[in-house]
mmCIF file of C-alpha atoms in Angstrom:
data_model
loop_
_atom_site.group_PDB
_atom_site.id
_atom_site.type_symbol
_atom_site.label_atom_id
_atom_site.label_comp_id
_atom_site.label_asym_id
_atom_site.label_seq_id
_atom_site.Cartn_x
_atom_site.Cartn_y
_atom_site.Cartn_z
ATOM 1 C CA MET A 1 0.000 0.000 0.000
ATOM 2 C CA LYS A 2 1.350 3.400 -0.979
ATOM 3 C CA HIS A 3 1.819 6.158 1.563
ATOM 4 C CA LYS A 4 -0.243 9.330 1.324
ATOM 5 C CA VAL A 5 1.443 12.481 2.672
ATOM 6 C CA ALA A 6 -0.327 15.481 4.219
ATOM 7 C CA ILE A 7 1.171 18.755 5.457
ATOM 8 C CA LEU A 8 -0.382 20.568 8.413
ATOM 9 C CA GLY A 9 0.800 24.151 8.101
ATOM 10 C CA SER A 10 1.565 26.485 5.224
ATOM 11 C CA GLY A 11 3.707 29.365 6.410
ATOM 12 C CA ASN A 12 7.154 30.245 5.115
ATOM 13 C CA TRP A 13 8.764 26.962 6.223
ATOM 14 C CA GLY A 14 5.679 24.854 5.565
ATOM 15 C CA SER A 15 5.470 26.071 1.979
ATOM 16 C CA ALA A 16 9.188 25.512 1.392
ATOM 17 C CA ILE A 17 8.992 21.950 2.662
ATOM 18 C CA ALA A 18 5.854 21.419 0.564
ATOM 19 C CA LYS A 19 7.947 22.043 -2.549
ATOM 20 C CA VAL A 20 10.505 19.442 -1.436
ATOM 21 C CA VAL A 21 7.843 16.874 -0.540
ATOM 22 C CA GLY A 22 5.768 17.451 -3.659
ATOM 23 C CA GLN A 23 8.788 16.848 -5.879
ATOM 24 C CA ASN A 24 9.965 13.805 -3.932
ATOM 25 C CA VAL A 25 6.679 11.888 -3.875
ATOM 26 C CA ARG A 26 6.364 12.411 -7.621
ATOM 27 C CA GLN A 27 9.836 10.911 -8.115
ATOM 28 C CA HIS A 28 8.840 7.790 -6.125
ATOM 29 C CA PRO A 29 5.419 6.767 -7.487
ATOM 30 C CA GLU A 30 5.993 3.208 -6.299
ATOM 31 C CA LEU A 31 6.062 4.463 -2.670
ATOM 32 C CA PHE A 32 3.768 7.489 -2.501
ATOM 33 C CA GLU A 33 0.464 8.708 -3.845
ATOM 34 C CA ASP A 34 0.900 11.757 -6.036
ATOM 35 C CA GLU A 35 -1.433 14.218 -4.310
ATOM 36 C CA VAL A 36 -0.171 15.986 -1.170
ATOM 37 C CA ARG A 37 -2.805 17.971 0.676
ATOM 38 C CA MET A 38 -1.630 21.012 2.658
ATOM 39 C CA TYR A 39 -3.708 22.587 5.416
ATOM 40 C CA VAL A 40 -3.826 26.344 4.841
ATOM 41 C CA TYR A 41 -5.375 28.716 7.349
ATOM 42 C CA GLU A 42 -7.871 30.544 5.183
ATOM 43 C CA GLU A 43 -7.380 34.280 4.786
ATOM 44 C CA LEU A 44 -8.021 36.962 2.213
ATOM 45 C CA VAL A 45 -4.998 38.300 0.346
ATOM 46 C CA ASP A 46 -5.211 42.035 -0.381
ATOM 47 C CA GLY A 47 -8.899 41.795 0.488
ATOM 48 C CA GLU A 48 -9.679 40.075 -2.799
ATOM 49 C CA ARG A 49 -8.890 36.333 -3.100
ATOM 50 C CA TYR A 50 -8.601 33.504 -0.613
ATOM 51 C CA LEU A 51 -5.115 32.138 -0.108
ATOM 52 C CA THR A 52 -6.164 28.533 -0.792
ATOM 53 C CA SER A 53 -7.600 29.556 -4.147
ATOM 54 C CA ILE A 54 -4.419 31.392 -5.091
ATOM 55 C CA ILE A 55 -2.217 28.423 -4.161
ATOM 56 C CA ASN A 56 -4.374 25.942 -6.081
ATOM 57 C CA THR A 57 -4.635 28.179 -9.141
ATOM 58 C CA ASN A 58 -1.219 29.849 -9.297
ATOM 59 C CA HIS A 59 0.747 27.192 -7.350
ATOM 60 C CA GLU A 60 2.381 29.849 -5.220
ATOM 61 C CA ASN A 61 1.966 30.933 -1.609
ATOM 62 C CA VAL A 62 2.034 34.627 -2.431
ATOM 63 C CA LYS A 63 1.789 35.716 1.207
ATOM 64 C CA TYR A 64 4.394 33.558 2.965
ATOM 65 C CA LEU A 65 6.723 32.360 0.196
ATOM 66 C CA PRO A 66 6.278 34.692 -2.802
ATOM 67 C CA GLY A 67 8.173 33.980 -5.992
ATOM 68 C CA VAL A 68 8.459 30.217 -5.421
ATOM 69 C CA LYS A 69 6.388 27.883 -7.576
ATOM 70 C CA LEU A 70 4.956 24.851 -5.781
ATOM 71 C CA PRO A 71 4.462 21.522 -7.583
ATOM 72 C CA ASP A 72 0.926 21.164 -8.890
ATOM 73 C CA ASN A 73 0.390 18.044 -6.775
ATOM 74 C CA ILE A 74 0.332 20.268 -3.663
ATOM 75 C CA VAL A 75 -3.364 20.934 -2.962
ATOM 76 C CA ALA A 76 -4.262 23.635 -0.431
ATOM 77 C CA ASP A 77 -7.198 22.830 1.866
ATOM 78 C CA PRO A 78 -8.665 25.101 4.587
ATOM 79 C CA ASP A 79 -10.015 22.089 6.536
ATOM 80 C CA PRO A 80 -7.354 20.310 8.668
ATOM 81 C CA ILE A 81 -9.542 17.244 9.220
ATOM 82 C CA ARG A 82 -10.115 16.753 5.501
ATOM 83 C CA THR A 83 -6.401 17.349 4.877
ATOM 84 C CA ALA A 84 -5.296 14.635 7.297
ATOM 85 C CA GLU A 85 -8.060 12.045 7.423
ATOM 86 C CA ASP A 86 -6.752 9.561 4.811
ATOM 87 C CA ALA A 87 -3.032 10.339 5.111
ATOM 88 C CA THR A 88 -0.538 7.808 6.450
ATOM 89 C CA LEU A 89 2.283 10.359 6.829
ATOM 90 C CA LEU A 90 1.500 13.642 8.589
ATOM 91 C CA ILE A 91 3.944 16.566 8.565
ATOM 92 C CA PHE A 92 3.290 19.075 11.357
ATOM 93 C CA VAL A 93 4.760 22.494 10.515
ATOM 94 C CA LEU A 94 2.805 25.249 12.259
ATOM 95 C CA PRO A 95 3.488 27.546 15.243
ATOM 96 C CA HIS A 96 3.739 25.436 18.378
ATOM 97 C CA GLN A 97 1.058 27.349 20.275
ATOM 98 C CA PHE A 98 -1.573 25.909 17.901
ATOM 99 C CA VAL A 99 -0.543 22.246 18.129
ATOM 100 C CA ASN A 100 -2.720 21.216 21.079
ATOM 101 C CA SER A 101 -5.978 22.506 19.615
ATOM 102 C CA LEU A 102 -5.231 21.076 16.167
ATOM 103 C CA CYS A 103 -4.424 17.622 17.538
ATOM 104 C CA HIS A 104 -7.680 17.502 19.499
ATOM 105 C CA LYS A 105 -9.550 18.267 16.269
ATOM 106 C CA LEU A 106 -7.767 15.379 14.539
ATOM 107 C CA LYS A 107 -8.092 12.861 17.370
ATOM 108 C CA GLY A 108 -9.983 9.734 16.285
ATOM 109 C CA LYS A 109 -10.143 10.878 12.659
ATOM 110 C CA LEU A 110 -6.818 9.591 11.296
ATOM 111 C CA HIS A 111 -5.843 6.610 9.172
ATOM 112 C CA HIS A 112 -5.005 3.549 11.291
ATOM 113 C CA ARG A 113 -1.476 3.471 9.787
ATOM 114 C CA ALA A 114 -0.807 7.151 10.365
ATOM 115 C CA LYS A 115 2.610 8.340 11.530
ATOM 116 C CA ALA A 116 3.774 11.899 12.045
ATOM 117 C CA ILE A 117 6.859 14.085 11.994
ATOM 118 C CA SER A 118 7.170 17.462 13.685
ATOM 119 C CA LEU A 119 9.044 20.307 11.996
ATOM 120 C CA ILE A 120 7.909 22.631 14.783
ATOM 121 C CA LYS A 121 10.460 24.663 16.729
ATOM 122 C CA GLY A 122 9.085 25.452 20.141
ATOM 123 C CA MET A 123 8.455 24.091 23.620
ATOM 124 C CA ALA A 124 5.681 23.516 26.128
ATOM 125 C CA PHE A 125 5.715 22.782 29.842
ATOM 126 C CA ASN A 126 3.624 21.389 32.671
ATOM 127 C CA GLU A 127 4.016 21.109 36.441
ATOM 128 C CA LYS A 128 6.767 18.494 35.987
ATOM 129 C CA GLY A 129 8.942 20.482 33.586
ATOM 130 C CA PRO A 130 9.486 20.883 29.819
ATOM 131 C CA VAL A 131 7.345 18.952 27.351
ATOM 132 C CA LEU A 132 8.389 18.175 23.776
ATOM 133 C CA ILE A 133 5.952 19.242 21.049
ATOM 134 C CA SER A 134 6.394 15.798 19.493
ATOM 135 C CA SER A 135 5.250 14.252 22.804
ATOM 136 C CA ILE A 136 2.082 16.359 22.774
ATOM 137 C CA ILE A 137 1.261 15.127 19.262
ATOM 138 C CA GLU A 138 2.064 11.532 20.219
ATOM 139 C CA ASP A 139 0.055 11.600 23.451
ATOM 140 C CA ILE A 140 -3.084 13.124 21.936
ATOM 141 C CA LEU A 141 -3.124 11.178 18.664
ATOM 142 C CA GLY A 142 -1.518 7.922 19.846
ATOM 143 C CA ILE A 143 0.827 7.638 16.850
ATOM 144 C CA ASP A 144 4.590 7.416 16.279
ATOM 145 C CA VAL A 145 6.145 10.887 15.987
ATOM 146 C CA SER A 146 9.615 11.745 14.661
ATOM 147 C CA VAL A 147 11.163 15.227 14.454
ATOM 148 C CA LEU A 148 13.046 17.220 11.803
ATOM 149 C CA CYS A 149 15.233 20.244 12.537
ATOM 150 C CA GLY A 150 18.273 21.734 10.851
ATOM 151 C CA ALA A 151 20.018 24.731 9.367
ATOM 152 C CA ASN A 152 17.104 25.346 7.044
ATOM 153 C CA ILE A 153 16.337 28.933 6.091
ATOM 154 C CA ALA A 154 13.094 28.430 4.194
ATOM 155 C CA LYS A 155 13.883 30.479 1.101
ATOM 156 C CA ASP A 156 17.238 28.697 0.624
ATOM 157 C CA VAL A 157 15.515 25.318 0.776
ATOM 158 C CA ALA A 158 12.801 26.530 -1.584
ATOM 159 C CA TRP A 159 15.367 27.783 -4.105
ATOM 160 C CA GLU A 160 17.184 24.431 -3.821
ATOM 161 C CA HIS A 161 20.409 25.824 -2.402
ATOM 162 C CA PHE A 162 22.253 22.904 -0.820
ATOM 163 C CA SER A 163 21.077 22.383 2.771
ATOM 164 C CA GLU A 164 21.335 19.758 5.486
ATOM 165 C CA THR A 165 18.758 18.703 8.044
ATOM 166 C CA THR A 166 18.417 16.153 10.850
ATOM 167 C CA VAL A 167 15.632 13.660 11.549
ATOM 168 C CA GLY A 168 15.373 12.433 15.124
ATOM 169 C CA TYR A 169 13.633 9.087 15.475
ATOM 170 C CA LYS A 170 12.707 6.143 17.714
ATOM 171 C CA ASP A 171 12.006 3.570 14.994
ATOM 172 C CA LYS A 172 14.728 3.248 12.342
ATOM 173 C CA GLU A 173 12.383 1.767 9.718
ATOM 174 C CA VAL A 174 10.037 4.723 10.106
ATOM 175 C CA ALA A 175 13.015 7.094 9.891
ATOM 176 C CA GLN A 176 13.986 5.589 6.540
ATOM 177 C CA VAL A 177 10.495 6.324 5.204
ATOM 178 C CA TRP A 178 10.798 9.950 6.315
ATOM 179 C CA LYS A 179 14.194 10.162 4.655
ATOM 180 C CA GLN A 180 12.585 9.136 1.356
ATOM 181 C CA VAL A 181 9.947 11.844 1.847
ATOM 182 C CA PHE A 182 12.492 14.647 2.358
ATOM 183 C CA HIS A 183 15.922 13.683 0.994
ATOM 184 C CA SER A 184 17.032 15.177 -2.324
ATOM 185 C CA PRO A 185 20.318 16.224 -3.973
ATOM 186 C CA SER A 186 19.868 19.736 -2.531
ATOM 187 C CA PHE A 187 18.343 18.712 0.834
ATOM 188 C CA ASN A 188 20.524 16.185 2.626
ATOM 189 C CA VAL A 189 18.826 14.291 5.476
ATOM 190 C CA GLY A 190 20.800 12.851 8.395
ATOM 191 C CA LEU A 191 19.276 10.416 10.908
ATOM 192 C CA VAL A 192 19.850 10.495 14.694
ATOM 193 C CA GLU A 193 18.218 8.265 17.308
ATOM 194 C CA ASP A 194 17.653 11.205 19.651
ATOM 195 C CA ILE A 195 14.255 12.875 19.401
ATOM 196 C CA ALA A 196 14.704 15.049 22.494
ATOM 197 C CA GLY A 197 18.129 16.333 21.471
ATOM 198 C CA VAL A 198 17.072 17.210 17.919
ATOM 199 C CA GLU A 199 13.847 18.897 18.984
ATOM 200 C CA LEU A 200 15.382 20.884 21.847
ATOM 201 C CA CYS A 201 18.116 22.217 19.571
ATOM 202 C CA GLY A 202 15.441 23.492 17.210
ATOM 203 C CA ALA A 203 13.544 25.239 20.015
ATOM 204 C CA LEU A 204 16.327 26.660 22.172
ATOM 205 C CA LYS A 205 18.425 28.156 19.375
ATOM 206 C CA ASN A 206 15.669 30.707 18.778
ATOM 207 C CA ILE A 207 16.298 32.150 22.251
ATOM 208 C CA ILE A 208 20.000 32.536 21.502
ATOM 209 C CA ALA A 209 19.168 34.182 18.164
ATOM 210 C CA VAL A 210 17.112 36.785 20.039
ATOM 211 C CA GLY A 211 20.162 37.518 22.193
ATOM 212 C CA LEU A 212 22.410 37.823 19.180
ATOM 213 C CA GLY A 213 19.916 40.141 17.496
ATOM 214 C CA MET A 214 19.961 42.382 20.561
ATOM 215 C CA ALA A 215 23.759 42.449 20.443
ATOM 216 C CA ASP A 216 23.511 43.295 16.750
ATOM 217 C CA GLY A 217 21.178 46.170 17.569
ATOM 218 C CA LEU A 218 23.718 47.463 20.082
ATOM 219 C CA GLY A 219 26.412 47.438 17.395
ATOM 220 C CA ALA A 220 28.395 44.622 19.022
ATOM 221 C CA GLY A 221 31.409 43.236 17.179
ATOM 222 C CA ALA A 222 32.079 39.798 15.763
ATOM 223 C CA ASN A 223 33.861 38.606 18.922
ATOM 224 C CA THR A 224 30.826 39.393 21.071
ATOM 225 C CA LYS A 225 28.484 37.593 18.701
ATOM 226 C CA ALA A 226 30.733 34.536 18.612
ATOM 227 C CA ALA A 227 30.790 34.494 22.416
ATOM 228 C CA ILE A 228 26.993 34.668 22.605
ATOM 229 C CA MET A 229 26.668 31.710 20.245
ATOM 230 C CA ARG A 230 29.259 29.650 22.123
ATOM 231 C CA ILE A 231 27.740 30.323 25.528
ATOM 232 C CA GLY A 232 24.288 29.764 24.046
ATOM 233 C CA LEU A 233 25.236 26.368 22.648
ATOM 234 C CA ALA A 234 26.627 25.378 26.054
ATOM 235 C CA GLU A 235 23.391 26.393 27.786
ATOM 236 C CA MET A 236 21.289 24.577 25.180
ATOM 237 C CA ARG A 237 23.215 21.405 25.888
ATOM 238 C CA ARG A 238 22.986 21.866 29.646
ATOM 239 C CA PHE A 239 19.224 22.389 29.478
ATOM 240 C CA ALA A 240 18.728 19.270 27.344
ATOM 241 C CA GLU A 241 20.885 17.057 29.554
ATOM 242 C CA THR A 242 19.335 18.440 32.742
ATOM 243 C CA PHE A 243 15.714 17.758 31.882
ATOM 244 C CA PHE A 244 15.866 14.782 29.466
ATOM 245 C CA LYS A 245 17.591 11.428 29.726
ATOM 246 C CA GLY A 246 19.523 9.909 26.851
ATOM 247 C CA VAL A 247 20.327 13.103 24.959
ATOM 248 C CA LYS A 248 23.417 12.458 22.837
ATOM 249 C CA GLN A 249 26.346 14.879 22.836
ATOM 250 C CA GLU A 250 26.955 14.323 19.129
ATOM 251 C CA THR A 251 23.443 15.623 18.323
ATOM 252 C CA PHE A 252 24.675 19.156 19.044
ATOM 253 C CA PHE A 253 27.175 18.829 16.196
ATOM 254 C CA GLU A 254 24.551 17.738 13.649
ATOM 255 C CA SER A 255 22.734 20.183 11.374
ATOM 256 C CA CYS A 256 20.022 20.546 14.041
ATOM 257 C CA GLY A 257 22.622 21.766 16.550
ATOM 258 C CA VAL A 258 25.526 24.087 15.870
ATOM 259 C CA ALA A 259 24.680 24.596 12.176
ATOM 260 C CA ASP A 260 21.079 25.623 12.895
ATOM 261 C CA LEU A 261 22.279 27.898 15.694
ATOM 262 C CA ILE A 262 24.690 29.695 13.353
ATOM 263 C CA VAL A 263 22.251 30.201 10.492
ATOM 264 C CA THR A 264 19.422 31.319 12.797
ATOM 265 C CA CYS A 265 21.643 33.765 14.652
ATOM 266 C CA PHE A 266 22.771 35.479 11.462
ATOM 267 C CA PHE A 267 19.857 35.118 9.047
ATOM 268 C CA GLY A 268 16.676 34.197 10.962
ATOM 269 C CA ARG A 269 13.625 36.284 11.840
ATOM 270 C CA ASN A 270 14.367 36.185 15.605
ATOM 271 C CA ARG A 271 17.681 37.974 15.089
ATOM 272 C CA LYS A 272 16.153 40.547 12.741
ATOM 273 C CA VAL A 273 13.255 41.453 15.031
ATOM 274 C CA ALA A 274 15.430 41.512 18.183
ATOM 275 C CA ALA A 275 17.848 43.944 16.526
ATOM 276 C CA ALA A 276 14.902 46.216 15.681
ATOM 277 C CA PHE A 277 13.663 45.879 19.290
ATOM 278 C CA VAL A 278 16.890 47.474 20.525
ATOM 279 C CA LYS A 279 17.155 50.119 17.812
ATOM 280 C CA GLN A 280 13.513 51.203 17.513
ATOM 281 C CA LYS A 281 12.389 50.791 21.159
ATOM 282 C CA LYS A 282 9.122 49.179 20.021
ATOM 283 C CA SER A 283 7.476 46.129 21.598
ATOM 284 C CA PHE A 284 8.016 42.667 20.167
ATOM 285 C CA GLU A 285 4.268 42.406 19.492
ATOM 286 C CA GLN A 286 4.315 45.553 17.363
ATOM 287 C CA LEU A 287 7.488 44.548 15.520
ATOM 288 C CA GLU A 288 6.082 41.084 14.796
ATOM 289 C CA LYS A 289 3.088 42.676 13.068
ATOM 290 C CA GLU A 290 5.198 45.195 11.154
ATOM 291 C CA MET A 291 8.073 42.944 10.075
ATOM 292 C CA LEU A 292 6.831 39.348 9.818
ATOM 293 C CA HIS A 293 3.591 39.802 7.851
ATOM 294 C CA GLY A 294 1.646 37.084 9.650
ATOM 295 C CA GLN A 295 4.558 34.850 10.665
ATOM 296 C CA LYS A 296 5.205 34.193 14.353
ATOM 297 C CA LEU A 297 8.234 35.073 16.446
ATOM 298 C CA GLN A 298 9.174 31.919 18.370
ATOM 299 C CA GLY A 299 12.272 33.024 20.302
ATOM 300 C CA THR A 300 10.593 35.346 22.815
ATOM 301 C CA LEU A 301 7.792 32.878 23.579
ATOM 302 C CA THR A 302 10.288 30.052 24.071
ATOM 303 C CA ALA A 303 12.407 32.270 26.343
ATOM 304 C CA GLN A 304 9.339 32.846 28.504
ATOM 305 C CA GLU A 305 8.542 29.124 28.621
ATOM 306 C CA VAL A 306 12.121 28.187 29.508
ATOM 307 C CA ASN A 307 12.201 30.781 32.284
ATOM 308 C CA THR A 308 9.030 29.292 33.784
ATOM 309 C CA ILE A 309 10.566 25.815 33.614
ATOM 310 C CA LEU A 310 13.736 26.947 35.400
ATOM 311 C CA LYS A 311 11.779 28.599 38.183
ATOM 312 C CA ARG A 312 9.595 25.541 38.669
ATOM 313 C CA ALA A 313 12.681 23.338 38.853
ATOM 314 C CA ASN A 314 13.592 25.118 42.087
ATOM 315 C CA LEU A 315 10.133 24.484 43.498
ATOM 316 C CA THR A 316 10.678 20.728 43.186
ATOM 317 C CA HIS A 317 13.531 21.004 45.715
ATOM 318 C CA ARG A 318 12.092 23.459 48.267
ATOM 319 C CA HIS A 319 8.600 24.244 49.464
ATOM 320 C CA ASN A 320 9.263 27.967 49.528
ATOM 321 C CA PHE A 321 10.677 29.800 46.544
ATOM 322 C CA THR A 322 13.282 32.408 47.505
ATOM 323 C CA PRO A 323 15.366 34.941 45.550
ATOM 324 C CA CYS A 324 18.480 33.075 46.678
ATOM 325 C CA LEU A 325 17.276 29.856 45.024
ATOM 326 C CA LEU A 326 16.356 31.790 41.889
ATOM 327 C CA ARG A 327 19.881 33.182 41.627
ATOM 328 C CA LEU A 328 21.325 29.690 42.106
ATOM 329 C CA VAL A 329 19.536 28.201 39.093
ATOM 330 C CA MET A 330 19.832 31.307 36.955
ATOM 331 C CA ARG A 331 23.616 31.254 37.287
ATOM 332 C CA LYS A 332 23.522 27.945 35.445
ATOM 333 C CA PHE A 333 21.615 29.519 32.526
ATOM 334 C CA PRO A 334 22.778 33.150 32.664
ATOM 335 C CA LEU A 335 22.416 33.959 28.964
ATOM 336 C CA MET A 336 18.911 32.560 28.527
ATOM 337 C CA THR A 337 17.850 34.235 31.756
ATOM 338 C CA THR A 338 19.220 37.621 30.719
ATOM 339 C CA ILE A 339 17.531 37.377 27.307
ATOM 340 C CA TYR A 340 14.217 36.689 29.067
ATOM 341 C CA GLU A 341 14.736 39.648 31.427
ATOM 342 C CA VAL A 342 15.477 42.008 28.536
ATOM 343 C CA CYS A 343 12.385 40.810 26.666
ATOM 344 C CA PHE A 344 9.906 40.823 29.547
ATOM 345 C CA GLU A 345 11.349 42.692 32.536
ATOM 346 C CA LYS A 346 12.812 45.787 30.816
ATOM 347 C CA LYS A 347 16.395 44.899 31.675
ATOM 348 C CA ASP A 348 19.033 46.917 29.800
ATOM 349 C CA PRO A 349 20.158 45.043 26.641
ATOM 350 C CA HIS A 350 23.750 46.029 27.479
ATOM 351 C CA SER A 351 23.611 43.422 30.263
ATOM 352 C CA LEU A 352 24.038 40.783 27.541
ATOM 353 C CA THR A 353 27.707 41.688 27.329
ATOM 354 C CA ASP A 354 28.363 41.588 31.079
ATOM 355 C CA SER A 355 31.188 39.237 31.999
ATOM 356 C CA GLY A 356 28.816 37.466 34.400
ATOM 357 C CA ILE A 357 27.034 35.907 31.419
ATOM 358 C CA ALA A 358 30.053 33.636 30.868
ATOM 359 C CA SER A 359 29.659 32.029 34.276
ATOM 360 C CA PRO A 360 31.903 29.172 35.459
ATOM 361 C CA HIS A 361 28.946 26.851 34.881
ATOM 362 C CA ALA A 362 28.812 27.779 31.201
ATOM 363 C CA LEU A 363 32.563 27.754 30.704
ATOM 364 C CA ALA A 364 32.992 24.265 32.147
ATOM 365 C CA LEU A 365 30.160 22.488 30.344
ATOM 366 C CA LEU A 366 32.138 20.846 27.578
ATOM 367 C CA GLN A 367 34.635 19.408 30.059
ATOM 368 C CA HIS A 368 32.115 18.453 32.760
ATOM 369 C CA PRO A 369 28.613 17.809 31.380
ATOM 370 C CA PRO A 370 25.821 17.589 33.967
ATOM 371 C CA ARG A 371 23.997 14.430 34.889
ATOM 372 C CA SER A 372 20.564 14.025 33.400
ATOM 373 C CA GLY A 373 17.703 14.868 35.719
ATOM 374 C CA SER A 374 19.609 17.305 37.944
ATOM 375 C CA VAL A 375 19.450 21.085 37.963
#
């Protein structure tokens, strides 16, 4: 039985990956059905035509990926249930704050052979700590979920500039199917048996990109930016190894790790908006509306979620939360904490370059990694 692929999401990245998937399934007719349905949130473009109609007629997402022609086997659909109901391979690629509600709509309405992959870069949390977006999808829908993250600026992928990406998996046979869905001469797919590591890299690097954008807005030099990325990578690794068991060190040297951090810090939307935040003195909400044209800024939201997680980690050790305990945990994640404070507590962006950011905890991570499950 052939696989049928569906894409849930149609923004900048979702449309770019739709081009890759549409071309690939057509090249493997023995494995995949030709039609790929793509869930598109319905909206009027310039007050005249619906976006789904434009995509299906012109084969171009003129709002989120203008100038890129999509294969004609990509069919836009404003109904997520109809998009997904007969698909065996589901690609989730929408802002992470919408995942929970979408999954509840799909629950009980999927093909019995359905499997999913998350291309979503974000994080959730509960009273126990951080929660992977892939785990939310898996828990609600009861299906196998892999993840894909990498140094993948959407327009570069769409224009078929050579790129790498990483698929994190639990089942190697399923991972090989996903590789056939995505791999092409211009989009090289690597496989890693480390879902948590791959997904956390994709989420946490957006926080570091916000910090680098702030430094950019301050006119910081190349040395400062390199330091922010190095310290950021160390804190990303510490966070992953603190809250999740089995995270592999080598994952941070895959495309989903250091490569994605570099490209996001220099070319991603989080850096661009954070630089404007410092220069223009406007709120992130206002800048998101003015600069992203409907796309979402993930770095600030993830910084807020991570800060909540770190505070709650202290509460698991003591009944009463004190400023002293807060300082103890924050010294272990000084860069992420400072980025959060600049975003939400009006701290001076110049504090990003304080020497205290490069704490002994951050400097010693590569030589002495923490044990999993300990803050």
